[in-house]
């Protein structure tokens, strides 16, 4: 358990250029701030870690953020149907990990999402700092794959 985290960063299986998809619930969008295409801004609430209790309910050993590894996932049409109403935004693994590698990514398949992975703090922290959440949310806002529906 390096750094106190129950997860291990998979630097080989999830390369820096890997595109990850984050499911975005419409509640976590600022519908008053739209881009040129009419897509909402993602708020930092969309990049909160599961609490320890929620993580346990979904079979994870500690706080984490769910993402989908696009290269391992079902086609986008299938994902759009599976997550109807929610948006999907993309981000690369290197952006998630950050410059100091204070965050890691590990594949964590679930029965309902075989391409599921978790983002975690390598030091075992329970959530991301607000500034990191804001940067990730801004990146996601610029990279909609499928915007959510109100």
PDB file of C-alpha atoms in Angstrom:
ATOM      1  CA  UNK A   1       0.000   0.000   0.000  1.00  0.00           C
ATOM      2  CA  UNK A   2       2.449   2.675  -1.196  1.00  0.00           C
ATOM      3  CA  UNK A   3       1.803   6.161   0.180  1.00  0.00           C
ATOM      4  CA  UNK A   4      -1.055   4.909   2.307  1.00  0.00           C
ATOM      5  CA  UNK A   5      -3.372   4.307  -0.661  1.00  0.00           C
ATOM      6  CA  UNK A   6      -5.273   1.025  -1.051  1.00  0.00           C
ATOM      7  CA  UNK A   7      -4.808   1.404  -4.823  1.00  0.00           C
ATOM      8  CA  UNK A   8      -1.793   1.117  -7.096  1.00  0.00           C
ATOM      9  CA  UNK A   9      -1.172   3.440 -10.041  1.00  0.00           C
ATOM     10  CA  UNK A  10      -1.125   1.459 -13.299  1.00  0.00           C
ATOM     11  CA  UNK A  11       1.458   3.370 -15.325  1.00  0.00           C
ATOM     12  CA  UNK A  12       1.789   0.544 -17.856  1.00  0.00           C
ATOM     13  CA  UNK A  13      -1.860  -0.315 -18.488  1.00  0.00           C
ATOM     14  CA  UNK A  14      -3.089   3.282 -18.377  1.00  0.00           C
ATOM     15  CA  UNK A  15      -0.558   5.310 -20.335  1.00  0.00           C
ATOM     16  CA  UNK A  16      -0.322   9.117 -20.020  1.00  0.00           C
ATOM     17  CA  UNK A  17      -2.123   9.571 -23.352  1.00  0.00           C
ATOM     18  CA  UNK A  18      -5.021   7.275 -22.409  1.00  0.00           C
ATOM     19  CA  UNK A  19      -8.334   9.033 -22.827  1.00  0.00           C
ATOM     20  CA  UNK A  20     -10.600   8.668 -19.826  1.00  0.00           C
ATOM     21  CA  UNK A  21     -14.288   9.450 -19.786  1.00  0.00           C
ATOM     22  CA  UNK A  22     -16.005  10.991 -16.790  1.00  0.00           C
ATOM     23  CA  UNK A  23     -19.750  10.666 -16.410  1.00  0.00           C
ATOM     24  CA  UNK A  24     -21.228  14.079 -15.585  1.00  0.00           C
ATOM     25  CA  UNK A  25     -24.594  14.341 -13.888  1.00  0.00           C
ATOM     26  CA  UNK A  26     -26.529  17.437 -15.070  1.00  0.00           C
ATOM     27  CA  UNK A  27     -26.782  18.587 -11.413  1.00  0.00           C
ATOM     28  CA  UNK A  28     -23.025  19.162 -11.493  1.00  0.00           C
ATOM     29  CA  UNK A  29     -23.159  21.596 -14.401  1.00  0.00           C
ATOM     30  CA  UNK A  30     -23.474  25.364 -14.424  1.00  0.00           C
ATOM     31  CA  UNK A  31     -26.276  25.880 -16.924  1.00  0.00           C
ATOM     32  CA  UNK A  32     -25.874  29.659 -16.677  1.00  0.00           C
ATOM     33  CA  UNK A  33     -22.368  29.446 -18.166  1.00  0.00           C
ATOM     34  CA  UNK A  34     -22.499  27.912 -21.655  1.00  0.00           C
ATOM     35  CA  UNK A  35     -19.750  27.550 -24.231  1.00  0.00           C
ATOM     36  CA  UNK A  36     -20.068  28.523 -27.907  1.00  0.00           C
ATOM     37  CA  UNK A  37     -21.850  25.225 -28.675  1.00  0.00           C
ATOM     38  CA  UNK A  38     -24.330  25.692 -25.816  1.00  0.00           C
ATOM     39  CA  UNK A  39     -22.692  23.144 -23.516  1.00  0.00           C
ATOM     40  CA  UNK A  40     -22.633  23.852 -19.778  1.00  0.00           C
ATOM     41  CA  UNK A  41     -19.593  24.395 -17.592  1.00  0.00           C
ATOM     42  CA  UNK A  42     -18.665  21.433 -15.391  1.00  0.00           C
ATOM     43  CA  UNK A  43     -18.511  22.372 -11.705  1.00  0.00           C
ATOM     44  CA  UNK A  44     -15.930  21.028  -9.305  1.00  0.00           C
ATOM     45  CA  UNK A  45     -18.669  18.970  -7.596  1.00  0.00           C
ATOM     46  CA  UNK A  46     -18.446  16.671 -10.633  1.00  0.00           C
ATOM     47  CA  UNK A  47     -14.942  15.588  -9.578  1.00  0.00           C
ATOM     48  CA  UNK A  48     -15.501  14.713  -5.926  1.00  0.00           C
ATOM     49  CA  UNK A  49     -14.222  11.421  -4.586  1.00  0.00           C
ATOM     50  CA  UNK A  50     -16.592   8.813  -3.216  1.00  0.00           C
ATOM     51  CA  UNK A  51     -16.674   8.946   0.564  1.00  0.00           C
ATOM     52  CA  UNK A  52     -15.343   5.840   2.303  1.00  0.00           C
ATOM     53  CA  UNK A  53     -18.928   4.667   2.861  1.00  0.00           C
ATOM     54  CA  UNK A  54     -19.933   5.154  -0.773  1.00  0.00           C
ATOM     55  CA  UNK A  55     -16.704   3.535  -1.963  1.00  0.00           C
ATOM     56  CA  UNK A  56     -17.490   0.461   0.148  1.00  0.00           C
ATOM     57  CA  UNK A  57     -21.000   0.288  -1.326  1.00  0.00           C
ATOM     58  CA  UNK A  58     -19.578   0.124  -4.856  1.00  0.00           C
ATOM     59  CA  UNK A  59     -16.844  -2.356  -3.913  1.00  0.00           C
ATOM     60  CA  UNK A  60     -13.873   0.012  -3.662  1.00  0.00           C
ATOM     61  CA  UNK A  61     -11.454  -0.100  -0.713  1.00  0.00           C
ATOM     62  CA  UNK A  62     -11.166   3.660  -0.303  1.00  0.00           C
ATOM     63  CA  UNK A  63     -12.139   7.109  -1.564  1.00  0.00           C
ATOM     64  CA  UNK A  64     -11.813   7.472  -5.321  1.00  0.00           C
ATOM     65  CA  UNK A  65     -13.279   9.042  -8.446  1.00  0.00           C
ATOM     66  CA  UNK A  66     -14.795   6.847 -11.154  1.00  0.00           C
ATOM     67  CA  UNK A  67     -13.726   7.131 -14.781  1.00  0.00           C
ATOM     68  CA  UNK A  68     -14.024   4.927 -17.862  1.00  0.00           C
ATOM     69  CA  UNK A  69     -10.961   3.904 -19.879  1.00  0.00           C
ATOM     70  CA  UNK A  70     -12.204   4.674 -23.383  1.00  0.00           C
ATOM     71  CA  UNK A  71      -9.935   2.194 -25.183  1.00  0.00           C
ATOM     72  CA  UNK A  72     -11.422  -0.646 -23.101  1.00  0.00           C
ATOM     73  CA  UNK A  73     -15.008   0.608 -23.127  1.00  0.00           C
ATOM     74  CA  UNK A  74     -18.033  -0.289 -25.180  1.00  0.00           C
ATOM     75  CA  UNK A  75     -18.631   1.951 -28.217  1.00  0.00           C
ATOM     76  CA  UNK A  76     -19.776   5.491 -27.440  1.00  0.00           C
ATOM     77  CA  UNK A  77     -23.294   4.727 -28.694  1.00  0.00           C
ATOM     78  CA  UNK A  78     -23.597   2.015 -26.042  1.00  0.00           C
ATOM     79  CA  UNK A  79     -22.175   4.283 -23.317  1.00  0.00           C
ATOM     80  CA  UNK A  80     -24.570   7.064 -24.316  1.00  0.00           C
ATOM     81  CA  UNK A  81     -27.472   4.659 -23.877  1.00  0.00           C
ATOM     82  CA  UNK A  82     -26.150   3.286 -20.594  1.00  0.00           C
ATOM     83  CA  UNK A  83     -25.737   6.766 -19.138  1.00  0.00           C
ATOM     84  CA  UNK A  84     -28.709   8.447 -20.834  1.00  0.00           C
ATOM     85  CA  UNK A  85     -29.291  11.966 -19.550  1.00  0.00           C
ATOM     86  CA  UNK A  86     -25.808  12.260 -18.092  1.00  0.00           C
ATOM     87  CA  UNK A  87     -22.942  13.748 -20.040  1.00  0.00           C
ATOM     88  CA  UNK A  88     -19.596  12.212 -20.883  1.00  0.00           C
ATOM     89  CA  UNK A  89     -16.484  14.365 -20.941  1.00  0.00           C
ATOM     90  CA  UNK A  90     -12.922  13.300 -21.681  1.00  0.00           C
ATOM     91  CA  UNK A  91      -9.614  13.897 -19.979  1.00  0.00           C
ATOM     92  CA  UNK A  92      -6.247  12.247 -20.459  1.00  0.00           C
ATOM     93  CA  UNK A  93      -4.445  10.232 -17.815  1.00  0.00           C
ATOM     94  CA  UNK A  94      -1.533  12.680 -17.668  1.00  0.00           C
ATOM     95  CA  UNK A  95      -3.903  15.531 -16.786  1.00  0.00           C
ATOM     96  CA  UNK A  96      -5.527  13.389 -14.085  1.00  0.00           C
ATOM     97  CA  UNK A  97      -2.207  12.318 -12.581  1.00  0.00           C
ATOM     98  CA  UNK A  98      -0.865  15.851 -12.407  1.00  0.00           C
ATOM     99  CA  UNK A  99       2.670  17.115 -12.677  1.00  0.00           C
ATOM    100  CA  UNK A 100       3.839  15.711  -9.346  1.00  0.00           C
ATOM    101  CA  UNK A 101       2.073  12.343  -9.786  1.00  0.00           C
ATOM    102  CA  UNK A 102       0.076  12.979  -6.636  1.00  0.00           C
ATOM    103  CA  UNK A 103      -2.838  11.104  -8.201  1.00  0.00           C
ATOM    104  CA  UNK A 104      -2.973   7.631  -9.659  1.00  0.00           C
ATOM    105  CA  UNK A 105      -5.334   5.608 -11.838  1.00  0.00           C
ATOM    106  CA  UNK A 106      -6.119   1.925 -11.504  1.00  0.00           C
ATOM    107  CA  UNK A 107      -8.448  -0.232 -13.575  1.00  0.00           C
ATOM    108  CA  UNK A 108     -11.297  -1.339 -11.296  1.00  0.00           C
ATOM    109  CA  UNK A 109     -13.840  -3.233 -13.447  1.00  0.00           C
ATOM    110  CA  UNK A 110     -17.385  -3.551 -12.184  1.00  0.00           C
ATOM    111  CA  UNK A 111     -20.174  -5.873 -13.361  1.00  0.00           C
ATOM    112  CA  UNK A 112     -21.963  -2.930 -14.974  1.00  0.00           C
ATOM    113  CA  UNK A 113     -18.845  -1.194 -16.385  1.00  0.00           C
ATOM    114  CA  UNK A 114     -15.917  -3.454 -17.379  1.00  0.00           C
ATOM    115  CA  UNK A 115     -13.809  -0.408 -18.411  1.00  0.00           C
ATOM    116  CA  UNK A 116     -14.280   1.282 -15.027  1.00  0.00           C
ATOM    117  CA  UNK A 117     -11.187   2.713 -13.357  1.00  0.00           C
ATOM    118  CA  UNK A 118     -10.588   4.751 -10.235  1.00  0.00           C
ATOM    119  CA  UNK A 119      -8.640   7.953  -9.705  1.00  0.00           C
ATOM    120  CA  UNK A 120      -7.111   8.208  -6.251  1.00  0.00           C
ATOM    121  CA  UNK A 121      -4.598  10.163  -4.257  1.00  0.00           C
ATOM    122  CA  UNK A 122      -1.305   8.333  -3.971  1.00  0.00           C
ATOM    123  CA  UNK A 123      -0.944   9.543  -0.387  1.00  0.00           C
ATOM    124  CA  UNK A 124      -4.270   7.957   0.593  1.00  0.00           C
ATOM    125  CA  UNK A 125      -6.076  11.304   0.918  1.00  0.00           C
ATOM    126  CA  UNK A 126      -9.859  11.305   1.062  1.00  0.00           C
ATOM    127  CA  UNK A 127     -10.535  13.916  -1.657  1.00  0.00           C
ATOM    128  CA  UNK A 128      -8.872  16.303  -4.068  1.00  0.00           C
ATOM    129  CA  UNK A 129      -7.923  19.865  -3.137  1.00  0.00           C
ATOM    130  CA  UNK A 130     -10.424  22.459  -4.414  1.00  0.00           C
ATOM    131  CA  UNK A 131      -7.831  23.911  -6.803  1.00  0.00           C
ATOM    132  CA  UNK A 132      -7.274  20.500  -8.411  1.00  0.00           C
ATOM    133  CA  UNK A 133     -11.014  19.864  -8.672  1.00  0.00           C
ATOM    134  CA  UNK A 134     -11.386  23.247 -10.372  1.00  0.00           C
ATOM    135  CA  UNK A 135      -8.608  22.519 -12.908  1.00  0.00           C
ATOM    136  CA  UNK A 136     -10.043  19.091 -13.732  1.00  0.00           C
ATOM    137  CA  UNK A 137     -13.566  20.521 -14.057  1.00  0.00           C
ATOM    138  CA  UNK A 138     -12.295  23.231 -16.423  1.00  0.00           C
ATOM    139  CA  UNK A 139     -10.568  20.609 -18.543  1.00  0.00           C
ATOM    140  CA  UNK A 140     -13.709  18.458 -18.666  1.00  0.00           C
ATOM    141  CA  UNK A 141     -15.788  21.515 -19.629  1.00  0.00           C
ATOM    142  CA  UNK A 142     -13.658  21.931 -22.739  1.00  0.00           C
ATOM    143  CA  UNK A 143     -13.854  18.261 -23.725  1.00  0.00           C
ATOM    144  CA  UNK A 144     -17.469  17.176 -23.937  1.00  0.00           C
ATOM    145  CA  UNK A 145     -17.995  13.879 -25.750  1.00  0.00           C
ATOM    146  CA  UNK A 146     -21.735  13.975 -25.068  1.00  0.00           C
ATOM    147  CA  UNK A 147     -23.201  16.896 -23.147  1.00  0.00           C
ATOM    148  CA  UNK A 148     -25.815  16.148 -20.483  1.00  0.00           C
ATOM    149  CA  UNK A 149     -29.494  16.894 -20.855  1.00  0.00           C
ATOM    150  CA  UNK A 150     -31.292  19.160 -18.451  1.00  0.00           C
TER     151      UNK A 150
END
